């Protein structure tokens, strides 16, 4: 399957930052100009821009005005040169090596500072949403299932691929319902991150859900496995035993545990 419009536009904007077309502090062109130049609808464009804002790659001003963050103090910002004199790599282009509906392998023509140009392998996977659904008894909704790649059984949070044109929060809610039979009333976006930033492009969006209602049995039987509410107190032991599978599961649960520990410390 060919690269989606939103993925192409996101990649193009990132390349503009890498090759210097957009510098730290620069204001982005208007949505109308971007939509025309990048040949994408305004709604889909806003989804891309919102994702980049969530990652800190862009910042929004007055709702619809975007710009590349300027360095502040000693901070390091995405796509920007650092105060220590470091510069981003230049991206001269890319060519596909392999492509299907699940994975795209590219050779990207890059030029690190003071290093000759070379081609770097980049694997582009899907955009993913993962959700930790919590109840009022300090439990998290999880799936016990088998993964053939590591040949392992383990616990995972519900999650899956964001469909083309779909909002990540819509995907998160849909995957919870399909895989567990529960519907969270509230969803909070926690973080967007890349699990293997050196070579793999696969944005992972993490959500926390609450006030879930049982709506029936899971409809995605292949993905469901065994559905259980697991006590949060058991998570550290499951982690130590290597029974938590997938970076999305680990990131989400570490956030939940850290948040609760911070709240407990503050109240004490």
mmCIF file of C-alpha atoms in Angstrom, residues 90-257:
data_model
loop_
_atom_site.group_PDB
_atom_site.id
_atom_site.type_symbol
_atom_site.label_atom_id
_atom_site.label_comp_id
_atom_site.label_asym_id
_atom_site.label_seq_id
_atom_site.Cartn_x
_atom_site.Cartn_y
_atom_site.Cartn_z
ATOM 1 C CA UNK A 90 20.653 17.371 6.140
ATOM 2 C CA UNK A 91 18.085 15.196 4.347
ATOM 3 C CA UNK A 92 18.510 15.288 0.572
ATOM 4 C CA UNK A 93 15.770 12.822 -0.351
ATOM 5 C CA UNK A 94 14.766 9.182 -0.140
ATOM 6 C CA UNK A 95 13.940 6.202 -2.325
ATOM 7 C CA UNK A 96 11.732 3.200 -1.535
ATOM 8 C CA UNK A 97 13.218 -0.283 -1.289
ATOM 9 C CA UNK A 98 10.147 -2.249 -0.184
ATOM 10 C CA UNK A 99 6.553 -1.270 0.493
ATOM 11 C CA UNK A 100 3.330 -3.008 1.503
ATOM 12 C CA UNK A 101 0.333 -2.200 3.704
ATOM 13 C CA UNK A 102 2.264 -2.885 6.910
ATOM 14 C CA UNK A 103 5.815 -1.676 6.388
ATOM 15 C CA UNK A 104 7.824 0.613 4.130
ATOM 16 C CA UNK A 105 11.611 0.388 3.845
ATOM 17 C CA UNK A 106 13.448 3.437 2.492
ATOM 18 C CA UNK A 107 17.007 4.485 1.822
ATOM 19 C CA UNK A 108 17.318 8.099 2.928
ATOM 20 C CA UNK A 109 20.082 10.299 1.504
ATOM 21 C CA UNK A 110 21.502 12.025 4.599
ATOM 22 C CA UNK A 111 24.460 14.244 5.365
ATOM 23 C CA UNK A 112 25.546 14.516 9.002
ATOM 24 C CA UNK A 113 27.669 17.542 9.928
ATOM 25 C CA UNK A 114 31.278 17.124 8.730
ATOM 26 C CA UNK A 115 30.542 13.628 7.393
ATOM 27 C CA UNK A 116 30.172 12.616 3.713
ATOM 28 C CA UNK A 117 26.660 11.923 2.477
ATOM 29 C CA UNK A 118 25.424 8.351 2.694
ATOM 30 C CA UNK A 119 22.178 6.361 2.495
ATOM 31 C CA UNK A 120 20.582 5.365 5.793
ATOM 32 C CA UNK A 121 17.957 2.613 6.069
ATOM 33 C CA UNK A 122 14.671 3.817 7.555
ATOM 34 C CA UNK A 123 11.721 1.558 8.348
ATOM 35 C CA UNK A 124 8.349 3.307 8.331
ATOM 36 C CA UNK A 125 5.646 1.422 10.206
ATOM 37 C CA UNK A 126 2.103 2.384 11.111
ATOM 38 C CA UNK A 127 0.748 5.078 13.420
ATOM 39 C CA UNK A 128 -0.368 3.328 16.638
ATOM 40 C CA UNK A 129 -2.618 4.170 19.611
ATOM 41 C CA UNK A 130 -2.434 2.327 22.973
ATOM 42 C CA UNK A 131 -4.704 2.844 26.000
ATOM 43 C CA UNK A 132 -4.412 2.107 29.720
ATOM 44 C CA UNK A 133 -8.014 1.895 31.007
ATOM 45 C CA UNK A 134 -8.248 2.288 34.793
ATOM 46 C CA UNK A 135 -11.112 1.582 37.177
ATOM 47 C CA UNK A 136 -11.854 2.943 40.659
ATOM 48 C CA UNK A 137 -10.303 -0.122 42.305
ATOM 49 C CA UNK A 138 -6.717 0.625 41.207
ATOM 50 C CA UNK A 139 -6.827 -1.894 38.358
ATOM 51 C CA UNK A 140 -5.913 -1.676 34.675
ATOM 52 C CA UNK A 141 -7.673 -3.441 31.803
ATOM 53 C CA UNK A 142 -5.239 -5.843 30.110
ATOM 54 C CA UNK A 143 -5.028 -8.698 27.618
ATOM 55 C CA UNK A 144 -3.131 -11.947 28.147
ATOM 56 C CA UNK A 145 -2.154 -13.232 24.716
ATOM 57 C CA UNK A 146 0.449 -14.952 22.560
ATOM 58 C CA UNK A 147 2.827 -13.146 20.190
ATOM 59 C CA UNK A 148 4.477 -15.424 17.659
ATOM 60 C CA UNK A 149 7.406 -13.091 16.815
ATOM 61 C CA UNK A 150 9.050 -13.421 20.280
ATOM 62 C CA UNK A 151 7.216 -16.760 20.786
ATOM 63 C CA UNK A 152 5.889 -15.516 24.110
ATOM 64 C CA UNK A 153 2.752 -15.168 26.196
ATOM 65 C CA UNK A 154 2.332 -11.933 28.106
ATOM 66 C CA UNK A 155 0.165 -9.007 29.182
ATOM 67 C CA UNK A 156 -0.606 -6.109 26.856
ATOM 68 C CA UNK A 157 -2.794 -3.028 26.833
ATOM 69 C CA UNK A 158 -5.410 -2.743 24.079
ATOM 70 C CA UNK A 159 -4.229 -0.829 21.050
ATOM 71 C CA UNK A 160 -3.816 -0.898 17.314
ATOM 72 C CA UNK A 161 -3.198 0.896 14.043
ATOM 73 C CA UNK A 162 -4.741 4.301 13.394
ATOM 74 C CA UNK A 163 -6.635 4.066 10.107
ATOM 75 C CA UNK A 164 -6.020 6.595 7.338
ATOM 76 C CA UNK A 165 -7.895 9.804 8.173
ATOM 77 C CA UNK A 166 -8.818 8.524 11.646
ATOM 78 C CA UNK A 167 -8.171 10.528 14.798
ATOM 79 C CA UNK A 168 -5.835 8.747 17.228
ATOM 80 C CA UNK A 169 -8.296 9.092 20.121
ATOM 81 C CA UNK A 170 -11.042 7.551 17.968
ATOM 82 C CA UNK A 171 -8.735 4.649 17.206
ATOM 83 C CA UNK A 172 -7.827 4.250 20.884
ATOM 84 C CA UNK A 173 -11.484 4.032 21.915
ATOM 85 C CA UNK A 174 -12.331 1.687 19.031
ATOM 86 C CA UNK A 175 -9.482 -0.704 19.823
ATOM 87 C CA UNK A 176 -10.452 -0.900 23.505
ATOM 88 C CA UNK A 177 -14.022 -1.780 22.572
ATOM 89 C CA UNK A 178 -13.078 -4.320 19.893
ATOM 90 C CA UNK A 179 -10.437 -6.098 21.957
ATOM 91 C CA UNK A 180 -12.006 -6.017 25.437
ATOM 92 C CA UNK A 181 -15.734 -5.309 25.183
ATOM 93 C CA UNK A 182 -15.354 -2.250 27.461
ATOM 94 C CA UNK A 183 -15.959 1.389 26.474
ATOM 95 C CA UNK A 184 -14.080 4.131 28.396
ATOM 96 C CA UNK A 185 -16.131 7.270 28.955
ATOM 97 C CA UNK A 186 -13.052 9.483 29.237
ATOM 98 C CA UNK A 187 -9.756 9.442 27.339
ATOM 99 C CA UNK A 188 -6.705 11.579 28.067
ATOM 100 C CA UNK A 189 -3.772 11.805 25.665
ATOM 101 C CA UNK A 190 -0.516 11.335 27.589
ATOM 102 C CA UNK A 191 2.352 11.309 25.113
ATOM 103 C CA UNK A 192 3.352 10.607 21.519
ATOM 104 C CA UNK A 193 6.719 8.915 21.112
ATOM 105 C CA UNK A 194 8.858 6.916 18.681
ATOM 106 C CA UNK A 195 9.886 3.467 20.005
ATOM 107 C CA UNK A 196 13.081 3.100 17.894
ATOM 108 C CA UNK A 197 13.966 6.649 16.914
ATOM 109 C CA UNK A 198 17.317 5.859 15.252
ATOM 110 C CA UNK A 199 15.957 3.809 12.378
ATOM 111 C CA UNK A 200 12.193 3.199 12.709
ATOM 112 C CA UNK A 201 9.393 5.733 12.147
ATOM 113 C CA UNK A 202 6.254 4.581 13.963
ATOM 114 C CA UNK A 203 4.447 7.234 16.044
ATOM 115 C CA UNK A 204 2.911 5.691 19.172
ATOM 116 C CA UNK A 205 0.197 7.668 20.964
ATOM 117 C CA UNK A 206 -0.567 6.775 24.576
ATOM 118 C CA UNK A 207 -3.930 7.394 26.248
ATOM 119 C CA UNK A 208 -5.365 6.818 29.715
ATOM 120 C CA UNK A 209 -9.064 5.948 29.921
ATOM 121 C CA UNK A 210 -11.455 5.975 32.869
ATOM 122 C CA UNK A 211 -15.102 5.229 33.761
ATOM 123 C CA UNK A 212 -15.336 2.253 31.413
ATOM 124 C CA UNK A 213 -18.670 0.541 30.731
ATOM 125 C CA UNK A 214 -19.053 -3.105 29.695
ATOM 126 C CA UNK A 215 -20.823 -3.141 26.320
ATOM 127 C CA UNK A 216 -20.473 -6.830 25.409
ATOM 128 C CA UNK A 217 -17.954 -9.429 24.372
ATOM 129 C CA UNK A 218 -14.836 -8.544 22.367
ATOM 130 C CA UNK A 219 -15.511 -8.445 18.624
ATOM 131 C CA UNK A 220 -11.875 -8.835 17.589
ATOM 132 C CA UNK A 221 -11.506 -12.461 18.670
ATOM 133 C CA UNK A 222 -8.053 -12.908 17.102
ATOM 134 C CA UNK A 223 -6.604 -10.023 19.125
ATOM 135 C CA UNK A 224 -8.564 -10.376 22.358
ATOM 136 C CA UNK A 225 -6.890 -13.248 24.185
ATOM 137 C CA UNK A 226 -7.904 -13.292 27.878
ATOM 138 C CA UNK A 227 -9.325 -9.999 29.163
ATOM 139 C CA UNK A 228 -8.728 -9.145 32.826
ATOM 140 C CA UNK A 229 -8.593 -6.227 35.233
ATOM 141 C CA UNK A 230 -5.066 -6.460 36.661
ATOM 142 C CA UNK A 231 -4.204 -4.743 39.979
ATOM 143 C CA UNK A 232 -1.720 -1.907 39.512
ATOM 144 C CA UNK A 233 0.138 -3.276 42.543
ATOM 145 C CA UNK A 234 1.026 -6.359 40.445
ATOM 146 C CA UNK A 235 2.577 -4.374 37.572
ATOM 147 C CA UNK A 236 6.156 -4.078 38.966
ATOM 148 C CA UNK A 237 6.352 -7.851 39.490
ATOM 149 C CA UNK A 238 4.961 -8.563 36.005
ATOM 150 C CA UNK A 239 7.533 -6.162 34.592
ATOM 151 C CA UNK A 240 10.370 -7.857 36.506
ATOM 152 C CA UNK A 241 9.249 -11.249 35.158
ATOM 153 C CA UNK A 242 9.252 -9.924 31.588
ATOM 154 C CA UNK A 243 5.521 -10.495 31.166
ATOM 155 C CA UNK A 244 4.635 -7.011 29.902
ATOM 156 C CA UNK A 245 4.910 -6.978 26.121
ATOM 157 C CA UNK A 246 5.356 -4.009 23.826
ATOM 158 C CA UNK A 247 6.813 -0.563 24.391
ATOM 159 C CA UNK A 248 3.369 1.055 24.356
ATOM 160 C CA UNK A 249 2.275 -1.092 27.286
ATOM 161 C CA UNK A 250 5.442 -0.272 29.230
ATOM 162 C CA UNK A 251 5.319 3.487 28.551
ATOM 163 C CA UNK A 252 1.644 3.745 29.502
ATOM 164 C CA UNK A 253 1.969 1.723 32.709
ATOM 165 C CA UNK A 254 5.158 3.485 33.802
ATOM 166 C CA UNK A 255 3.306 6.786 33.391
ATOM 167 C CA UNK A 256 0.374 5.511 35.467
ATOM 168 C CA UNK A 257 2.639 4.208 38.243
#
